[in-house]
Tab-separated table of C-alpha atoms in Angstrom:
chain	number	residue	atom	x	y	z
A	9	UNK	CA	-1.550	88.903	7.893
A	10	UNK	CA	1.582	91.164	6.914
A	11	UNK	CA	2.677	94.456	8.998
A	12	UNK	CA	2.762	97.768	7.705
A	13	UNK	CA	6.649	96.763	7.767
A	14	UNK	CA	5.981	93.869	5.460
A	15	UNK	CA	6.816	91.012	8.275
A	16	UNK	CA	4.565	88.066	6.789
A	17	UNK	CA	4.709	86.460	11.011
A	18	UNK	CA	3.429	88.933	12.722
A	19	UNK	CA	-0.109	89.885	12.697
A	20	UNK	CA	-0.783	93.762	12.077
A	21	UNK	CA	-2.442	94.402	15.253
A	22	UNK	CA	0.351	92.852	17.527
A	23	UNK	CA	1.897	94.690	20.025
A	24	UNK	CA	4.813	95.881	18.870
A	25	UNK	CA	3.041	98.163	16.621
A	26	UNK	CA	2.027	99.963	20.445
A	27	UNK	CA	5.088	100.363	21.932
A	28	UNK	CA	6.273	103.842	23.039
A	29	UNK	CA	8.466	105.685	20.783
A	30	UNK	CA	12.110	105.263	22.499
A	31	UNK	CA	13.033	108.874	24.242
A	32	UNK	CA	14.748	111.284	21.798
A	33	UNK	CA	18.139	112.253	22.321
A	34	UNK	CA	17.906	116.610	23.228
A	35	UNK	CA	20.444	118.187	20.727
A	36	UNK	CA	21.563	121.716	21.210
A	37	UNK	CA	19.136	124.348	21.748
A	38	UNK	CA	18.088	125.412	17.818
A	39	UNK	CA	18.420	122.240	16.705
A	40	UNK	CA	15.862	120.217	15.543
A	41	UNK	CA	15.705	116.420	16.575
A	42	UNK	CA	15.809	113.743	14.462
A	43	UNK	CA	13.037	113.023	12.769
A	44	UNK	CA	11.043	110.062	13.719
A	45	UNK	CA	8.382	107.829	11.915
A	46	UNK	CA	5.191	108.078	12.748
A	47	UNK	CA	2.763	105.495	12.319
A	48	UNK	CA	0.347	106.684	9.629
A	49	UNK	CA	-3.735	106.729	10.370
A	50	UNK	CA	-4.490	104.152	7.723
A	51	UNK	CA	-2.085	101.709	9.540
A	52	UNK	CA	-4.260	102.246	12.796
A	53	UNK	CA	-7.471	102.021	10.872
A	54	UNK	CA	-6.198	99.046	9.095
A	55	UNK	CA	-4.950	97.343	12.818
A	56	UNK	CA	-8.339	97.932	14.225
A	57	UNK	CA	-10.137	96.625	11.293
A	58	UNK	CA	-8.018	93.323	11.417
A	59	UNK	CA	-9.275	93.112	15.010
A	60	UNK	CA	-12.729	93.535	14.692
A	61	UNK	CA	-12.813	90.427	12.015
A	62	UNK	CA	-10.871	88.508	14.309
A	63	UNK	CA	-13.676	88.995	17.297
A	64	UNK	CA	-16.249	88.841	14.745
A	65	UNK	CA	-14.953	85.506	13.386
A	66	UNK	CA	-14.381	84.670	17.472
A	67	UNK	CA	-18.300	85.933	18.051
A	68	UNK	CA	-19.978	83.203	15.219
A	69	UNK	CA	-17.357	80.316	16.461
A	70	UNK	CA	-19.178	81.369	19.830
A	71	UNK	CA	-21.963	81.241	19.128
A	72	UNK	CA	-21.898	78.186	16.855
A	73	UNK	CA	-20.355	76.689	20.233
A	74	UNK	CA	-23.329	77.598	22.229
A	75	UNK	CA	-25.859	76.471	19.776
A	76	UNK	CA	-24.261	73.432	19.451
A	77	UNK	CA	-23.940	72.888	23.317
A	78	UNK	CA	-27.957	73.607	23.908
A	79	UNK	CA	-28.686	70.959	20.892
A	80	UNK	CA	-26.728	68.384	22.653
A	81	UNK	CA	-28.087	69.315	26.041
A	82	UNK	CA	-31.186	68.715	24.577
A	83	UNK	CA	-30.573	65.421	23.336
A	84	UNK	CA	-28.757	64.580	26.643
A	85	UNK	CA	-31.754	65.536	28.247
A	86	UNK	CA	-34.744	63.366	25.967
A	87	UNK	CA	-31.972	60.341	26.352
A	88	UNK	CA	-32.385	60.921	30.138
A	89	UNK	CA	-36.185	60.778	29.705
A	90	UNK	CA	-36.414	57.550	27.559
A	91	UNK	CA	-33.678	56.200	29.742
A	92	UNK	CA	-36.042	56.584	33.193
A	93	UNK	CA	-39.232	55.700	31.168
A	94	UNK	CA	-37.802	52.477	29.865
A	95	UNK	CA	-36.557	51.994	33.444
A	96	UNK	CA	-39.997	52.374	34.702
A	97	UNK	CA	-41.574	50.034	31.980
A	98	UNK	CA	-38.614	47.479	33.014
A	99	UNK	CA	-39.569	47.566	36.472
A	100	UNK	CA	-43.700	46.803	35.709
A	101	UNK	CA	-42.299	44.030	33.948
A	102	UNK	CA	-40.403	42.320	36.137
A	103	UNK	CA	-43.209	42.652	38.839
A	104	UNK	CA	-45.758	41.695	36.278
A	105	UNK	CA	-43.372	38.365	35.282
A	106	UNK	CA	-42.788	38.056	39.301
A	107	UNK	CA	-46.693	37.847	39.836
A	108	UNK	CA	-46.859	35.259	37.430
A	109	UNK	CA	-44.389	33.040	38.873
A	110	UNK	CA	-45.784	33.054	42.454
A	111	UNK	CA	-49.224	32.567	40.701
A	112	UNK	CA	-47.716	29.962	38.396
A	113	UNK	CA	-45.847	28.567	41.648
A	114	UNK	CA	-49.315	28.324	43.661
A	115	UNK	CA	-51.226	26.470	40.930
A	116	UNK	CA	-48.451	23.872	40.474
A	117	UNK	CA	-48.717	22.853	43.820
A	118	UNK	CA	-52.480	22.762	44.056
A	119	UNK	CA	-52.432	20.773	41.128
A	120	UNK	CA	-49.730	18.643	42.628
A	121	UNK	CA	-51.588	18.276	46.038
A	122	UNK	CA	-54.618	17.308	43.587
A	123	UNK	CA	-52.795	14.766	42.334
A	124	UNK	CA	-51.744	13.077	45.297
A	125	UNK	CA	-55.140	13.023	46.807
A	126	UNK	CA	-56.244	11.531	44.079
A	127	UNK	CA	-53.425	9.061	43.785
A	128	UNK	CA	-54.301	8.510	47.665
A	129	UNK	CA	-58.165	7.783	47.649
A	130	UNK	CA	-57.704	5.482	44.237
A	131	UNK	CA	-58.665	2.047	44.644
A	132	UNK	CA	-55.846	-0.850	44.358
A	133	UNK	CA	-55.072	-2.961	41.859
A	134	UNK	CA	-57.172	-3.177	39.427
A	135	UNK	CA	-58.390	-6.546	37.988
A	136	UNK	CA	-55.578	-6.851	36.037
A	137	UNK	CA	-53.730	-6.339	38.902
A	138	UNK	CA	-51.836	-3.342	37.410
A	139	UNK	CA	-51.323	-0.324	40.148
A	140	UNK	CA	-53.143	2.867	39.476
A	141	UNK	CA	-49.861	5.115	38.392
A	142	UNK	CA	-50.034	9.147	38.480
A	143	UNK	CA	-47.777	10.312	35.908
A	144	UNK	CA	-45.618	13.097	36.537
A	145	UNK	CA	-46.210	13.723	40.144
A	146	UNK	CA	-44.100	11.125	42.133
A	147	UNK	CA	-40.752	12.641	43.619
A	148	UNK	CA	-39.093	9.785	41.949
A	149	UNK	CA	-40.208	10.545	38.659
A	150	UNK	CA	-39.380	14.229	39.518
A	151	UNK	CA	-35.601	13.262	40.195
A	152	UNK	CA	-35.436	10.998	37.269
A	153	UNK	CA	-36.884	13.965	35.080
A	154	UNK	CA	-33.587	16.415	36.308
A	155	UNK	CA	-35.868	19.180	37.892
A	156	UNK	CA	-39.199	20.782	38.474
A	157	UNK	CA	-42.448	19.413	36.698
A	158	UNK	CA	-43.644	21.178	33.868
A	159	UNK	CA	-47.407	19.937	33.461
A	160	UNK	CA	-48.834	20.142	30.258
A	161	UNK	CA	-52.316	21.474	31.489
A	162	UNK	CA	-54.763	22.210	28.703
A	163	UNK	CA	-56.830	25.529	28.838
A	164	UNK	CA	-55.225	26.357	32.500
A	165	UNK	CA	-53.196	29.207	31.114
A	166	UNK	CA	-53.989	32.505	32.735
A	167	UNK	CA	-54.491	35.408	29.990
């Protein structure tokens, strides 16, 4: 905004428009001293005016600020909540998918030791004279295989 001198820079409430008057020369005694402007009440009125809109306009960026600050705090804070609940879910999970392994784990091997006693107590040959063979649960066949057995057991699936 433009001065009551017409400077287009300087805002009209800066503070040059509140310095002191420089001190007036005395003259001799009778004489009147020079006359000096005086900053008219309108150009006060106006000054203050142009600072109230400015702490006005200051006030709504505020509070814009602040509104905007508790609606983000907000979302912060449901993200928090989903982020500990989904934690939480994550965590049942793997302990539910952990108790199925060890159960998984245990049933393997009794049907493994099964296996073997029943590879154990089978007669011998038979009158072909072909060898009773268990499929799937000789080490050999294990190593041959590249890893753990993976019996395909029908209806043995825990629900």
């Amino acid at each position: 905004g433009a001065t009551a001198t017409g400077s287009p820079t300087s805002p009209e409430w800066g503070p040059e428009a509140w310095q002191p008057l420089p001190p007036q020369p005395r003259g001799p005694e009778g004489e009147k001293p020079p006359a000096v402007p005086e900053i008219s009440l309108w150009t006060v009125v106006a000054a203050v005016q142009a600072v109230e809109r400015k702490v006005e306009s200051q006030a709504l960026r505020l509070l814009s600020l602040e509104g905007r600050a508790e609606t983000a705090e907000r979302k912060v804070s449901g993200l928090e909540k989903a982020v500990l609940d989904f934690g939480s879910r994550l965590e049942r999970k793997w302990a539910a998918l952990a108790a199925l392994l060890r159960d998984n784990a245990r049933r393997l091997e009794h049907v493994e030791r099964q296996l073997q006693h029943r590879g154990r107590g089978a007669p011998g040959p038979g009158p072909g004279g072909d060898e009773p063979q268990v499929t799937g649960a000789s080490p050999g066949n294990r190593r041959a295989r590249g890893g753990r057995d993976e019996p395909q057991l029908m209806g043995t699936c825990p629900r």
